[in-house]
Coordinates of C-alpha atoms in Angstrom, one line a residue:
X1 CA -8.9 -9.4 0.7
X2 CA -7.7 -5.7 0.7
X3 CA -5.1 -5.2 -2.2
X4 CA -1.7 -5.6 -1.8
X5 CA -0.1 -2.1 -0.1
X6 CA -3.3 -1.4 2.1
X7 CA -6.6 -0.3 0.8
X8 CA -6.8 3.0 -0.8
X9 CA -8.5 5.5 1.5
X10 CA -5.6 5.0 4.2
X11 CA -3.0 5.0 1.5
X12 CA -4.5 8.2 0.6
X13 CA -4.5 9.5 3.6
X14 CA -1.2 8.8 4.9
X15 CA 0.3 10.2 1.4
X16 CA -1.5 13.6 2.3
X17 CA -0.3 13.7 6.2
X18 CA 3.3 13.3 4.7
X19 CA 2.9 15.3 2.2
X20 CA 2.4 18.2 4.4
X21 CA 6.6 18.3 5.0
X22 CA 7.0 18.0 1.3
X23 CA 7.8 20.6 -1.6
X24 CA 6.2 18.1 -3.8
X25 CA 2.9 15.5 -3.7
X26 CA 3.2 12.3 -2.6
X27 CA 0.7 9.9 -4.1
X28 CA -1.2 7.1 -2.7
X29 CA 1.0 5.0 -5.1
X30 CA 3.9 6.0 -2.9
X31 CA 3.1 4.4 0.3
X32 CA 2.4 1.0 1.6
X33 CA 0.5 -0.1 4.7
X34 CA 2.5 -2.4 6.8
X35 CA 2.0 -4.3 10.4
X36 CA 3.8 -1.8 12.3
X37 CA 6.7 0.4 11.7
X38 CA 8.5 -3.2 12.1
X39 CA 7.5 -5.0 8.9
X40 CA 8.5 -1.8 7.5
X41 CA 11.8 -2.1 8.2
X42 CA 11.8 -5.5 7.4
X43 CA 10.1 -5.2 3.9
X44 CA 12.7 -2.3 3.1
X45 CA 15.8 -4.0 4.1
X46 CA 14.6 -7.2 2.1
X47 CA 14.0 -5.1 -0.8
X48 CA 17.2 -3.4 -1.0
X49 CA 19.5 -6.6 0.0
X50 CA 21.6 -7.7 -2.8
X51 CA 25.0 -9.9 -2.4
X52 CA 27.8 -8.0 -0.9
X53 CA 25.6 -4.5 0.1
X54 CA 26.1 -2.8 2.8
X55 CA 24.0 -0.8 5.4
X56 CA 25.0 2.5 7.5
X57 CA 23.1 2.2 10.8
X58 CA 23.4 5.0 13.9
X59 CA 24.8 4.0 16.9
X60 CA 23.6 4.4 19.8
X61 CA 20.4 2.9 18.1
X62 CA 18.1 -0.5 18.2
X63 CA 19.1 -3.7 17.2
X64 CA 16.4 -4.1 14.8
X65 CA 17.6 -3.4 11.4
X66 CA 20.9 -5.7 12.8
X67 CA 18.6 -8.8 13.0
X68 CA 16.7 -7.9 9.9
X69 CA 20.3 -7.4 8.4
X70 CA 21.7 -11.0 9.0
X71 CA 18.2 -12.5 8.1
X72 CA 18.5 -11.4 4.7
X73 CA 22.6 -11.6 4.3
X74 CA 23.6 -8.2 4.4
X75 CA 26.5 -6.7 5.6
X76 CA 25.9 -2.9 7.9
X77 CA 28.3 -0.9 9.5
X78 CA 27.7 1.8 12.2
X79 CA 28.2 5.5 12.5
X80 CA 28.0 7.3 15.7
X81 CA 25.7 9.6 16.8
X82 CA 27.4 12.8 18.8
X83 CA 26.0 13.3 22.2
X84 CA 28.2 16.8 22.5
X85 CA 26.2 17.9 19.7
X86 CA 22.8 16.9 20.3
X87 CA 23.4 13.5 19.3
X88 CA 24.0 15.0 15.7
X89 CA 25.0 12.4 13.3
X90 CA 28.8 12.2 12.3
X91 CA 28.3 12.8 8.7
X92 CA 32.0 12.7 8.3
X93 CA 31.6 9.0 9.2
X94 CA 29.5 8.2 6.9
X95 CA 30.9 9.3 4.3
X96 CA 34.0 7.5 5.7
X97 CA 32.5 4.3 5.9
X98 CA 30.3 4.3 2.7
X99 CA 31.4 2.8 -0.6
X100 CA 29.7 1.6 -3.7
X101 CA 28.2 -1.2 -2.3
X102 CA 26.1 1.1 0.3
X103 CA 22.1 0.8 -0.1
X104 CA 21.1 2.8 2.4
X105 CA 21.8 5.0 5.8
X106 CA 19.4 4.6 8.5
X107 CA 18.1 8.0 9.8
X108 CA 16.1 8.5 12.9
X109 CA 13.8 11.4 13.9
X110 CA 12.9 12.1 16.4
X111 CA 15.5 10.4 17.7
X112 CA 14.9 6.8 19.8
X113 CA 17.0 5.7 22.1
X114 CA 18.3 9.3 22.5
X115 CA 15.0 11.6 22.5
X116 CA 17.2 14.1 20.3
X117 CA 15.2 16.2 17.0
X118 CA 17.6 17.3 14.3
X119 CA 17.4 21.1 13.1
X120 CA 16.4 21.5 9.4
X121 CA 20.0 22.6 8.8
X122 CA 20.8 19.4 10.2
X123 CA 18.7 17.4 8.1
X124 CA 19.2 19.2 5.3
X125 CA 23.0 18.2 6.0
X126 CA 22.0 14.5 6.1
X127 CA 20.3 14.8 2.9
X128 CA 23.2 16.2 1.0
X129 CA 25.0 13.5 2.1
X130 CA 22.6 10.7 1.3
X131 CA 22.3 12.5 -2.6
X132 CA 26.2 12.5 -3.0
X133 CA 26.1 8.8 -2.0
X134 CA 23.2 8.0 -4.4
X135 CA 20.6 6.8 -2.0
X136 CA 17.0 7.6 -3.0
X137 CA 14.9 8.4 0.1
X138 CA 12.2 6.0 2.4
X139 CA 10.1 7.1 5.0
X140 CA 8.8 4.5 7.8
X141 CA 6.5 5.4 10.0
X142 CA 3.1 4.9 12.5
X143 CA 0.6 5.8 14.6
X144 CA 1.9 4.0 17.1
X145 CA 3.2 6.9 19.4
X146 CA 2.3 10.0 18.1
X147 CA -1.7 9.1 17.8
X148 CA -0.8 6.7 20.9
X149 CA -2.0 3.1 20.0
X150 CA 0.7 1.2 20.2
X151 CA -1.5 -2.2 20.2
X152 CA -3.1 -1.2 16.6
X153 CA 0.3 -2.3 14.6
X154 CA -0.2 0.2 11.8
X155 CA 2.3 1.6 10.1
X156 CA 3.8 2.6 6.3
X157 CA 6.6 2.5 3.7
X158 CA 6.6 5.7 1.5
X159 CA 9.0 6.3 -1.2
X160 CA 10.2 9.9 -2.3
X161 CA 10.2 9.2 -5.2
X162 CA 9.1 12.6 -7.4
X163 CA 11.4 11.4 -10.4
X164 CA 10.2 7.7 -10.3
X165 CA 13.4 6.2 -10.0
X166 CA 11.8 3.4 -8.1
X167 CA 9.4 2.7 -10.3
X168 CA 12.0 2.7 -13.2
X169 CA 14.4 0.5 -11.7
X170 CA 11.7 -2.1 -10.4
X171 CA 12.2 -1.3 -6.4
X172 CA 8.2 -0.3 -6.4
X173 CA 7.5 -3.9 -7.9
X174 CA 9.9 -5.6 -5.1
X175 CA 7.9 -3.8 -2.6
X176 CA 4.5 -4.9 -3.8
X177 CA 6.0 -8.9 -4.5
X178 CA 7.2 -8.7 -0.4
X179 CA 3.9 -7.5 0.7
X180 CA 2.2 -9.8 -1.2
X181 CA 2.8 -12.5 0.9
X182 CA 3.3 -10.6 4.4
X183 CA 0.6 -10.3 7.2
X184 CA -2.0 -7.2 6.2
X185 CA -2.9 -4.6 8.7
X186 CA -7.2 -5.1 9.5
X187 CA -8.6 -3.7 6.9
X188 CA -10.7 -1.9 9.7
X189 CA -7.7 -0.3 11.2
X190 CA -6.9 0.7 7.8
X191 CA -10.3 2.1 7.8
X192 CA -9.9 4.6 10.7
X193 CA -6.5 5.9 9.1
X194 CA -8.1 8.9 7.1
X195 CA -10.4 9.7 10.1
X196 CA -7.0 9.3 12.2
X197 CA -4.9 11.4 10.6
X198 CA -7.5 13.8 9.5
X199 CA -9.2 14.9 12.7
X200 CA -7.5 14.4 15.6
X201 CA -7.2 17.9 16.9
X202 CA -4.7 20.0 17.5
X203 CA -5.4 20.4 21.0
X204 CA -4.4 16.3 21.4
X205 CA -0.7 17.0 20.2
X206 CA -0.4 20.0 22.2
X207 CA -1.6 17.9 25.7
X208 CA 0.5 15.3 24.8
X209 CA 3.5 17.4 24.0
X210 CA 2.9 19.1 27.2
X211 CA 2.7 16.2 29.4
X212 CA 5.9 15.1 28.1
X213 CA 7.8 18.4 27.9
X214 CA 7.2 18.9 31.6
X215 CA 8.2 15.3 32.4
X216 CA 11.5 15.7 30.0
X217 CA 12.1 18.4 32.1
X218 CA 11.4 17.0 35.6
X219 CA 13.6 14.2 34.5
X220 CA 16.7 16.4 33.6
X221 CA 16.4 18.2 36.6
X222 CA 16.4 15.3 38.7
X223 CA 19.4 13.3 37.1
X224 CA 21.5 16.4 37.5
X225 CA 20.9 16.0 41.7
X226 CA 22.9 12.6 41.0
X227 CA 26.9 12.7 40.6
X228 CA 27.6 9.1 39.4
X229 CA 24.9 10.1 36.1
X230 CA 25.1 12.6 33.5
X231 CA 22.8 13.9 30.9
X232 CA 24.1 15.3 27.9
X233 CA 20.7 17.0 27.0
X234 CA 17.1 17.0 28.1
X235 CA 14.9 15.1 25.5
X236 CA 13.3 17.1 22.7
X237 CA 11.4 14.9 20.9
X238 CA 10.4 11.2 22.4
X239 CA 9.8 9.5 25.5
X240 CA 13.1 8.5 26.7
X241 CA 16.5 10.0 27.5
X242 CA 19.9 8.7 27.0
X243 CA 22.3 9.1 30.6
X244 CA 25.9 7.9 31.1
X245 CA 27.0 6.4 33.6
X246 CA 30.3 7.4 35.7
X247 CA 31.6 4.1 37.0
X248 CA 34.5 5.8 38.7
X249 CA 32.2 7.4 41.3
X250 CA 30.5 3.8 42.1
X251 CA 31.7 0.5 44.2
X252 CA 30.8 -2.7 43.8
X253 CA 29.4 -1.6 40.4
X254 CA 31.5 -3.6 36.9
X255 CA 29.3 -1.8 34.2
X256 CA 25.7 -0.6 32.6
X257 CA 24.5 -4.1 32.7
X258 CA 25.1 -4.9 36.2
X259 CA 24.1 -1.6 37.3
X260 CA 20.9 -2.0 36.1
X261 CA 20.1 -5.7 37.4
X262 CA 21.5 -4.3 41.2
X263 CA 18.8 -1.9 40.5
X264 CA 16.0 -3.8 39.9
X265 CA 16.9 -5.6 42.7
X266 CA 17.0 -3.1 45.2
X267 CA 14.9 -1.1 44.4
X268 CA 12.4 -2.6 42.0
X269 CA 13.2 0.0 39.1
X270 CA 14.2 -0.9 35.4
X271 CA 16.1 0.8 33.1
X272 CA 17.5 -0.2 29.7
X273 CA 21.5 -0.9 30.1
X274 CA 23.2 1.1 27.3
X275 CA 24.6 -2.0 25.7
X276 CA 21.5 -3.0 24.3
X277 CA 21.8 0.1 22.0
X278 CA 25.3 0.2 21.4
X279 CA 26.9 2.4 24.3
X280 CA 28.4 1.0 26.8
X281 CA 27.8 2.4 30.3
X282 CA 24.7 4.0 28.9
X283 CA 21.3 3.8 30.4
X284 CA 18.0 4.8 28.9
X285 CA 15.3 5.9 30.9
X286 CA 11.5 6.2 30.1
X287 CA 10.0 8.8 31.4
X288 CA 6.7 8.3 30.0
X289 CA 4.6 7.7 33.4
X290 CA 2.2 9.9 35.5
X291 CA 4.4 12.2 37.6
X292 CA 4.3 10.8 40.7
X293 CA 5.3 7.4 39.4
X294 CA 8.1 9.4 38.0
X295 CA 9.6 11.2 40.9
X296 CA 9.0 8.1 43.0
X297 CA 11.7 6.2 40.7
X298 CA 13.7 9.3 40.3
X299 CA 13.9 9.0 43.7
X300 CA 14.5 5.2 44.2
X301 CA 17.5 6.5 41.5
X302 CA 19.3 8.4 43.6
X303 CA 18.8 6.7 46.7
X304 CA 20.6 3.3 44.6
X305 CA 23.3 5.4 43.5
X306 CA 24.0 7.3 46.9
X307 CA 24.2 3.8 48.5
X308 CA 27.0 2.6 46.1
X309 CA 29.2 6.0 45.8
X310 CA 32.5 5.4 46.5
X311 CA 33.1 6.5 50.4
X312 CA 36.1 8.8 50.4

């Protein structure tokens, strides 16, 4: 039975990788192996519920933290995420929607649904912001799409924690009394962590950060051939891309939702209808496929949306 947090080579391990970002050390007492970056979430909103808190989650964003959120009874609001600006987040908003009861803002980078990655001014910006509210600072994350194994559920709570706060106030103890319980990671998943994040090359991020530049950039060019869609920016820093949708320039079309079920039927493509992230009239598109998969549904897209334009 592997202790409670994951066993300590990978907990090592993943305090090193992360501490590379860092002015200060993290230590393998600051992070906790989790199934996925999905119990992490979980086991962090848990942890921080108390009656009457609140939560500041981004919007356009995934209904995840909602539905851990009404498990555990506690209230979140939303602030928006700017697509005119990168999909910057409106830090004027939260600081308009935050009060005493807030425990935490949700912050993510690089950005999914919107493929966006904040500038360091930016983040630093965010961070300012979360200090004059009082929030310490958690990291969730795992190796699910950067290393690309997805199917290995493997992921980690670290806390930043350099003044130990955390451990002062007993929120490293609630961590460890909700893990206790939970589901564990394989201990020989665990096992490959250090190896993981230790020696995969250089030359892997580099491939896979050219594959996906040069699809991000296929896509953008593509989506601008079609009137009815517009895309505020070419993703920077994922595998998906948020467009909007102009209704005006479509029949027969009411909104994102049955815009995207006409479009699977005619022409067998799927894409994610904006309201499932908060935006109405959105769509998010993968674009995570070889290229000829790619330009074949690019393709399929415009056809679809040439076919419904409003005839003048």
């Amino acid at each position: 039975m592997p202790p409670t947090g994951g066993i300590f080579p990978a907990r090592k391990a993943i305090a090193e990788y992360l501490s590379n970002d860092l002015h200060y050390q993290l230590s393998p007492e600051d992070i906790y192996v989790t199934v996925g970056c999905k119990h992490a979430m979980e086991v962090t909103v848990k942890v921080l519920a108390r009656p009457e808190a609140n939560i500041l989650l981004p919007r356009p964003g995934f209904r995840n933290y909602e539905t851990f959120a009404n498990l555990h009874h506690l209230e979140f609001r939303f602030f928006d995420l700017l697509p005119e600006r990168g999909w910057e987040v409106d830090l004027d908003a939260v600081e308009a929607i935050a009060d005493e009861n807030t425990i935490a803002m949700v912050i993510i980078n690089p950005g999914n649904p919107c493929g966006s990655v904040y500038s360091y001014e930016h983040l630093s910006k965010i961070a300012e912001t979360a200090r004059k509210l009082g929030h310490c600072f958690f990291t969730l994350g795992s190796i699910s799409k950067r290393w690309l194994v997805p199917g290995w559920r493997l992921g980690w709570l670290a806390t930043s924690d350099p003044t130990g706060l955390l451990r002062k106030c007993g929120i490293a103890d609630s961590i460890k009394n909700v893990l206790g319980p939970a589901p564990l990671s394989p201990t020989f998943i665990q096992a490959a962590v250090p190896e993981i994040l230790q020696k995969t090359t250089e030359e892997f991020f580099s491939k896979t950060i050219d594959i996906l530049r040069a699809a991000s950039a296929l896509c953008y060019d593509k989506l601008k051939e079609i009137p009815s869609i517009t895309c505020p920016q070419k993703a920077e820093g994922s595998m998906f891309v948020l467009v909007k949708l102009n209704l005006s320039l479509l029949e027969d079309i009411e909104d994102d939702m049955e815009f995207c079920l006409k479009l699977a039927k005619e022409e067998s493509l799927v894409l994610l209808p904006g309201v499932t992230v908060g935006l109405k009239n959105w769509l998010r598109i993968t674009f995570a496929v070889e290229q000829s998969s790619l330009e074949d549904g690019l393709g399929r897209l415009k056809s679809f949306c040439e076919r419904h334009e409003k005839k003048p």
